[in-house]
Amino acid sequence: DGGITQSPKYLFRKEGQNVTLSCEQNLNHDAMYWYRQDPGQGLRLIYYSQIVNDFQKGDIAEGYSVSREKKESFPLTVTSAQKNPTAFYLCASTKGETGSNEQFFGPGTRLTVL
Amino acid sequence: LAKTTQPISMDSYEGQEVNITCSHNNIATNDYITWYQQFPSQGPRFIIQGYKTKVTNEVASLFIPADRKSSTLSLPRVSLSDTAVYYCLVGAVDKLIFGTGTRLQVFP
C-alpha cells in the first residue's frame, strides 16, 4: 500500500535535547511538508520541500531544521532552540502538480518535552 | 497569499444536511479549494477538491460561486461519525494555507 509513515508515534524529550522525527512516503510525490498542531488549534506550516535538496521555511520555522536528501524522506529535527516543542507533528506530501493541493497526511508524531 | 475564514464551530443532528462555508477573498487565479476532515490525534483526511462551480463525490459536495471568493462544503445526512474538525485549504503547491477549521458536533 502506498502512503506516508511517521515514526515514532509518541516521543518524549528532555529539555535541551535535539530530536528527529521521521517521515517517509512511497507515493512518488515531489513535495513534502511538516506541520505543527497544538491542542485545539489548526495546522501551522514549519517547513516544506518541493524537490530533493531544496526546502523553504514556513510560518514557524524557528527552532526546527529539515533535510531532503531523498525524494521519499523528509526528516524534521526539533532543536533545543525551540522553546515550546510539545505538540502534535504532521508530515504530508503532494504530487506537486500545478494548482492541485491535495495533500496526503501521515498519522502524526506526538512530542512531549519532560 | 489567500487567507481563509471559517466558522469556529457548528452543531447538527443525525440525518441533517450540514453546510460549512469558507471565505477566501484573496484567492489566486490558479488556486484550487480543498477540504479536509480531521479526527483527534489523526492526520487530516482529504474530502473533496474543486476549482469552480460544483463538485460532488460519494461523501460530500463542494459549491464554488463564480467569483470564487468563498466555497461551501455540503455534507448530506450527517451521522455521529462525522463529528470532526473540517479545514478549508486554498493555495498552490508552493504555499498551502490551512483555515482555522470548523469543529462540527453531530448529536443523536
PDB file of N, CA and C in Angstrom, chain A residues 9 31 33 35 37 40-43 45 48 50 58-59 88 90 94 96-103 105-107 110, chain B residues 30-34 36 38 40-46 49 87 89-100 103:
ATOM      1  N   LYS A   9       5.411   7.190  16.968  1.00  0.00           N
ATOM      2  CA  LYS A   9       4.075   7.738  17.188  1.00  0.00           C
ATOM      3  C   LYS A   9       4.079   8.667  18.405  1.00  0.00           C
ATOM      4  N   ALA A  31       6.534  16.989  -3.509  1.00  0.00           N
ATOM      5  CA  ALA A  31       6.533  17.960  -2.421  1.00  0.00           C
ATOM      6  C   ALA A  31       6.199  17.295  -1.088  1.00  0.00           C
ATOM      7  N   TYR A  33       5.832  18.212   3.369  1.00  0.00           N
ATOM      8  CA  TYR A  33       5.554  19.297   4.304  1.00  0.00           C
ATOM      9  C   TYR A  33       5.617  18.801   5.749  1.00  0.00           C
ATOM     10  N   TYR A  35       3.980  20.059   9.501  1.00  0.00           N
ATOM     11  CA  TYR A  35       3.072  20.945  10.215  1.00  0.00           C
ATOM     12  C   TYR A  35       3.168  20.675  11.701  1.00  0.00           C
ATOM     13  N   GLN A  37       0.734  21.068  15.197  1.00  0.00           N
ATOM     14  CA  GLN A  37      -0.619  21.319  15.667  1.00  0.00           C
ATOM     15  C   GLN A  37      -0.624  21.302  17.192  1.00  0.00           C
ATOM     16  N   GLY A  40      -6.372  21.868  20.190  1.00  0.00           N
ATOM     17  CA  GLY A  40      -7.500  22.719  19.834  1.00  0.00           C
ATOM     18  C   GLY A  40      -7.210  23.745  18.766  1.00  0.00           C
ATOM     19  N   GLN A  41      -6.044  23.647  18.163  1.00  0.00           N
ATOM     20  CA  GLN A  41      -5.647  24.632  17.151  1.00  0.00           C
ATOM     21  C   GLN A  41      -5.553  24.000  15.765  1.00  0.00           C
ATOM     22  N   GLY A  42      -5.396  24.866  14.773  1.00  0.00           N
ATOM     23  CA  GLY A  42      -5.220  24.394  13.415  1.00  0.00           C
ATOM     24  C   GLY A  42      -3.784  23.997  13.130  1.00  0.00           C
ATOM     25  N   LEU A  43      -3.498  23.724  11.868  1.00  0.00           N
ATOM     26  CA  LEU A  43      -2.153  23.322  11.453  1.00  0.00           C
ATOM     27  C   LEU A  43      -1.324  24.535  11.057  1.00  0.00           C
ATOM     28  N   LEU A  45       2.395  25.645   9.304  1.00  0.00           N
ATOM     29  CA  LEU A  45       3.442  25.117   8.448  1.00  0.00           C
ATOM     30  C   LEU A  45       4.825  25.430   9.014  1.00  0.00           C
ATOM     31  N   TYR A  48       8.689  23.203   4.156  1.00  0.00           N
ATOM     32  CA  TYR A  48       8.222  22.420   3.040  1.00  0.00           C
ATOM     33  C   TYR A  48       9.330  22.289   2.002  1.00  0.00           C
ATOM     34  N   GLN A  50       9.873  21.171  -2.187  1.00  0.00           N
ATOM     35  CA  GLN A  50       9.241  20.826  -3.462  1.00  0.00           C
ATOM     36  C   GLN A  50      10.084  19.856  -4.276  1.00  0.00           C
ATOM     37  N   GLY A  58       8.520  27.671   6.526  1.00  0.00           N
ATOM     38  CA  GLY A  58       7.113  28.008   6.610  1.00  0.00           C
ATOM     39  C   GLY A  58       6.913  29.138   7.599  1.00  0.00           C
ATOM     40  N   ASP A  59       5.755  29.154   8.230  1.00  0.00           N
ATOM     41  CA  ASP A  59       5.419  30.254   9.128  1.00  0.00           C
ATOM     42  C   ASP A  59       6.112  30.190  10.488  1.00  0.00           C
ATOM     43  N   PHE A  88       1.716  18.140  18.434  1.00  0.00           N
ATOM     44  CA  PHE A  88       1.443  17.045  17.507  1.00  0.00           C
ATOM     45  C   PHE A  88       2.024  17.462  16.162  1.00  0.00           C
ATOM     46  N   LEU A  90       2.738  16.737  12.136  1.00  0.00           N
ATOM     47  CA  LEU A  90       2.178  16.037  10.988  1.00  0.00           C
ATOM     48  C   LEU A  90       3.024  16.270   9.750  1.00  0.00           C
ATOM     49  N   THR A  94       2.457  16.017  -1.447  1.00  0.00           N
ATOM     50  CA  THR A  94       1.580  16.234  -2.595  1.00  0.00           C
ATOM     51  C   THR A  94       2.326  15.850  -3.866  1.00  0.00           C
ATOM     52  N   GLY A  96       2.662  17.616  -6.426  1.00  0.00           N
ATOM     53  CA  GLY A  96       3.432  18.732  -6.949  1.00  0.00           C
ATOM     54  C   GLY A  96       2.871  19.284  -8.228  1.00  0.00           C
ATOM     55  N   GLU A  97       1.649  18.827  -8.590  1.00  0.00           N
ATOM     56  CA  GLU A  97       1.048  19.335  -9.821  1.00  0.00           C
ATOM     57  C   GLU A  97       0.601  20.778  -9.633  1.00  0.00           C
ATOM     58  N   THR A  98       0.760  21.565 -10.684  1.00  0.00           N
ATOM     59  CA  THR A  98       0.361  22.965 -10.623  1.00  0.00           C
ATOM     60  C   THR A  98      -1.128  23.085 -10.284  1.00  0.00           C
ATOM     61  N   GLY A  99      -1.433  23.906  -9.272  1.00  0.00           N
ATOM     62  CA  GLY A  99      -2.807  24.169  -8.893  1.00  0.00           C
ATOM     63  C   GLY A  99      -3.357  23.200  -7.875  1.00  0.00           C
ATOM     64  N   SER A 100      -3.244  21.929  -8.101  1.00  0.00           N
ATOM     65  CA  SER A 100      -3.822  20.940  -7.193  1.00  0.00           C
ATOM     66  C   SER A 100      -3.100  20.945  -5.864  1.00  0.00           C
ATOM     67  N   ASN A 101      -3.847  20.925  -4.779  1.00  0.00           N
ATOM     68  CA  ASN A 101      -3.203  20.932  -3.473  1.00  0.00           C
ATOM     69  C   ASN A 101      -3.728  19.813  -2.590  1.00  0.00           C
ATOM     70  N   GLU A 102      -4.040  18.674  -3.162  1.00  0.00           N
ATOM     71  CA  GLU A 102      -4.466  17.529  -2.364  1.00  0.00           C
ATOM     72  C   GLU A 102      -3.251  16.982  -1.638  1.00  0.00           C
ATOM     73  N   GLN A 103      -3.311  17.045  -0.323  1.00  0.00           N
ATOM     74  CA  GLN A 103      -2.216  16.555   0.500  1.00  0.00           C
ATOM     75  C   GLN A 103      -2.576  15.226   1.136  1.00  0.00           C
ATOM     76  N   PHE A 105      -1.613  12.913   4.333  1.00  0.00           N
ATOM     77  CA  PHE A 105      -1.000  13.088   5.644  1.00  0.00           C
ATOM     78  C   PHE A 105      -0.588  11.766   6.269  1.00  0.00           C
ATOM     79  N   GLY A 106       0.470  11.845   7.058  1.00  0.00           N
ATOM     80  CA  GLY A 106       0.865  10.724   7.873  1.00  0.00           C
ATOM     81  C   GLY A 106       0.050  10.685   9.150  1.00  0.00           C
ATOM     82  N   PRO A 107       0.260   9.676   9.994  1.00  0.00           N
ATOM     83  CA  PRO A 107      -0.517   9.533  11.228  1.00  0.00           C
ATOM     84  C   PRO A 107      -0.093  10.470  12.343  1.00  0.00           C
ATOM     85  N   ARG A 110       3.423  12.566  18.258  1.00  0.00           N
ATOM     86  CA  ARG A 110       3.139  13.444  19.400  1.00  0.00           C
ATOM     87  C   ARG A 110       4.402  13.564  20.230  1.00  0.00           C
TER      88      ARG A 110
ATOM     89  N   ASN B  30      -4.952  30.541 -10.064  1.00  0.00           N
ATOM     90  CA  ASN B  30      -4.662  29.117 -10.251  1.00  0.00           C
ATOM     91  C   ASN B  30      -4.831  28.293  -8.978  1.00  0.00           C
ATOM     92  N   ASP B  31      -5.429  28.868  -7.957  1.00  0.00           N
ATOM     93  CA  ASP B  31      -5.623  28.142  -6.688  1.00  0.00           C
ATOM     94  C   ASP B  31      -6.828  27.199  -6.751  1.00  0.00           C
ATOM     95  N   TYR B  32      -6.647  26.007  -6.227  1.00  0.00           N
ATOM     96  CA  TYR B  32      -7.744  25.091  -6.005  1.00  0.00           C
ATOM     97  C   TYR B  32      -8.242  25.266  -4.566  1.00  0.00           C
ATOM     98  N   ILE B  33      -9.426  24.764  -4.310  1.00  0.00           N
ATOM     99  CA  ILE B  33     -10.021  24.782  -2.970  1.00  0.00           C
ATOM    100  C   ILE B  33     -10.210  23.340  -2.528  1.00  0.00           C
ATOM    101  N   THR B  34      -9.665  23.035  -1.368  1.00  0.00           N
ATOM    102  CA  THR B  34      -9.691  21.656  -0.889  1.00  0.00           C
ATOM    103  C   THR B  34     -10.196  21.618   0.547  1.00  0.00           C
ATOM    104  N   TYR B  36     -10.629  19.232   4.111  1.00  0.00           N
ATOM    105  CA  TYR B  36     -10.133  18.085   4.842  1.00  0.00           C
ATOM    106  C   TYR B  36     -10.948  17.874   6.107  1.00  0.00           C
ATOM    107  N   GLN B  38     -10.589  16.104  10.012  1.00  0.00           N
ATOM    108  CA  GLN B  38      -9.609  15.608  10.975  1.00  0.00           C
ATOM    109  C   GLN B  38     -10.277  15.147  12.252  1.00  0.00           C
ATOM    110  N   PRO B  40      -9.508  13.582  16.228  1.00  0.00           N
ATOM    111  CA  PRO B  40      -8.460  13.808  17.239  1.00  0.00           C
ATOM    112  C   PRO B  40      -7.293  12.839  17.103  1.00  0.00           C
ATOM    113  N   SER B  41      -6.094  13.386  17.201  1.00  0.00           N
ATOM    114  CA  SER B  41      -4.844  12.620  17.168  1.00  0.00           C
ATOM    115  C   SER B  41      -4.648  11.841  15.870  1.00  0.00           C
ATOM    116  N   GLN B  42      -5.218  12.329  14.792  1.00  0.00           N
ATOM    117  CA  GLN B  42      -5.006  11.730  13.480  1.00  0.00           C
ATOM    118  C   GLN B  42      -4.643  12.815  12.481  1.00  0.00           C
ATOM    119  N   GLY B  43      -4.017  12.410  11.374  1.00  0.00           N
ATOM    120  CA  GLY B  43      -3.750  13.362  10.319  1.00  0.00           C
ATOM    121  C   GLY B  43      -5.023  13.690   9.564  1.00  0.00           C
ATOM    122  N   PRO B  44      -5.119  14.890   8.992  1.00  0.00           N
ATOM    123  CA  PRO B  44      -6.293  15.256   8.196  1.00  0.00           C
ATOM    124  C   PRO B  44      -6.488  14.303   7.019  1.00  0.00           C
ATOM    125  N   ARG B  45      -7.754  14.145   6.652  1.00  0.00           N
ATOM    126  CA  ARG B  45      -8.105  13.257   5.541  1.00  0.00           C
ATOM    127  C   ARG B  45      -8.795  14.066   4.457  1.00  0.00           C
ATOM    128  N   PHE B  46      -8.375  13.889   3.221  1.00  0.00           N
ATOM    129  CA  PHE B  46      -8.958  14.602   2.079  1.00  0.00           C
ATOM    130  C   PHE B  46     -10.438  14.253   1.930  1.00  0.00           C
ATOM    131  N   GLN B  49     -12.149  18.347  -3.542  1.00  0.00           N
ATOM    132  CA  GLN B  49     -11.404  19.473  -4.105  1.00  0.00           C
ATOM    133  C   GLN B  49     -12.119  20.002  -5.329  1.00  0.00           C
ATOM    134  N   TYR B  87     -11.378  21.455   7.664  1.00  0.00           N
ATOM    135  CA  TYR B  87     -10.484  22.528   7.242  1.00  0.00           C
ATOM    136  C   TYR B  87     -10.682  22.847   5.767  1.00  0.00           C
ATOM    137  N   LEU B  89      -8.801  24.574   2.589  1.00  0.00           N
ATOM    138  CA  LEU B  89      -7.423  24.811   2.166  1.00  0.00           C
ATOM    139  C   LEU B  89      -7.411  25.458   0.789  1.00  0.00           C
ATOM    140  N   VAL B  90      -6.682  26.548   0.692  1.00  0.00           N
ATOM    141  CA  VAL B  90      -6.592  27.262  -0.575  1.00  0.00           C
ATOM    142  C   VAL B  90      -5.127  27.521  -0.893  1.00  0.00           C
ATOM    143  N   GLY B  91      -4.735  27.343  -2.128  1.00  0.00           N
ATOM    144  CA  GLY B  91      -3.366  27.667  -2.474  1.00  0.00           C
ATOM    145  C   GLY B  91      -2.756  26.678  -3.436  1.00  0.00           C
ATOM    146  N   ALA B  92      -1.710  27.109  -4.074  1.00  0.00           N
ATOM    147  CA  ALA B  92      -0.957  26.239  -4.974  1.00  0.00           C
ATOM    148  C   ALA B  92       0.061  25.450  -4.170  1.00  0.00           C
ATOM    149  N   VAL B  93       0.803  24.617  -4.836  1.00  0.00           N
ATOM    150  CA  VAL B  93       1.680  23.659  -4.180  1.00  0.00           C
ATOM    151  C   VAL B  93       2.721  24.337  -3.298  1.00  0.00           C
ATOM    152  N   ASP B  94       3.202  25.507  -3.720  1.00  0.00           N
ATOM    153  CA  ASP B  94       4.344  26.068  -3.005  1.00  0.00           C
ATOM    154  C   ASP B  94       3.965  26.817  -1.737  1.00  0.00           C
ATOM    155  N   LYS B  95       2.688  27.060  -1.514  1.00  0.00           N
ATOM    156  CA  LYS B  95       2.311  27.754  -0.285  1.00  0.00           C
ATOM    157  C   LYS B  95       0.876  27.400   0.076  1.00  0.00           C
ATOM    158  N   LEU B  96       0.748  26.384   0.851  1.00  0.00           N
ATOM    159  CA  LEU B  96      -0.579  25.920   1.257  1.00  0.00           C
ATOM    160  C   LEU B  96      -0.952  26.507   2.600  1.00  0.00           C
ATOM    161  N   ILE B  97      -2.154  27.021   2.704  1.00  0.00           N
ATOM    162  CA  ILE B  97      -2.608  27.671   3.930  1.00  0.00           C
ATOM    163  C   ILE B  97      -3.868  26.980   4.423  1.00  0.00           C
ATOM    164  N   PHE B  98      -3.815  26.515   5.651  1.00  0.00           N
ATOM    165  CA  PHE B  98      -4.993  25.916   6.261  1.00  0.00           C
ATOM    166  C   PHE B  98      -5.837  27.004   6.905  1.00  0.00           C
ATOM    167  N   GLY B  99      -7.146  26.838   6.828  1.00  0.00           N
ATOM    168  CA  GLY B  99      -8.054  27.723   7.527  1.00  0.00           C
ATOM    169  C   GLY B  99      -8.031  27.425   9.016  1.00  0.00           C
ATOM    170  N   THR B 100      -8.828  28.127   9.768  1.00  0.00           N
ATOM    171  CA  THR B 100      -8.879  27.933  11.217  1.00  0.00           C
ATOM    172  C   THR B 100      -9.584  26.638  11.583  1.00  0.00           C
ATOM    173  N   ARG B 103     -15.234  23.123  13.878  1.00  0.00           N
ATOM    174  CA  ARG B 103     -15.494  21.942  14.704  1.00  0.00           C
ATOM    175  C   ARG B 103     -16.970  21.595  14.596  1.00  0.00           C
TER     176      ARG B 103
END
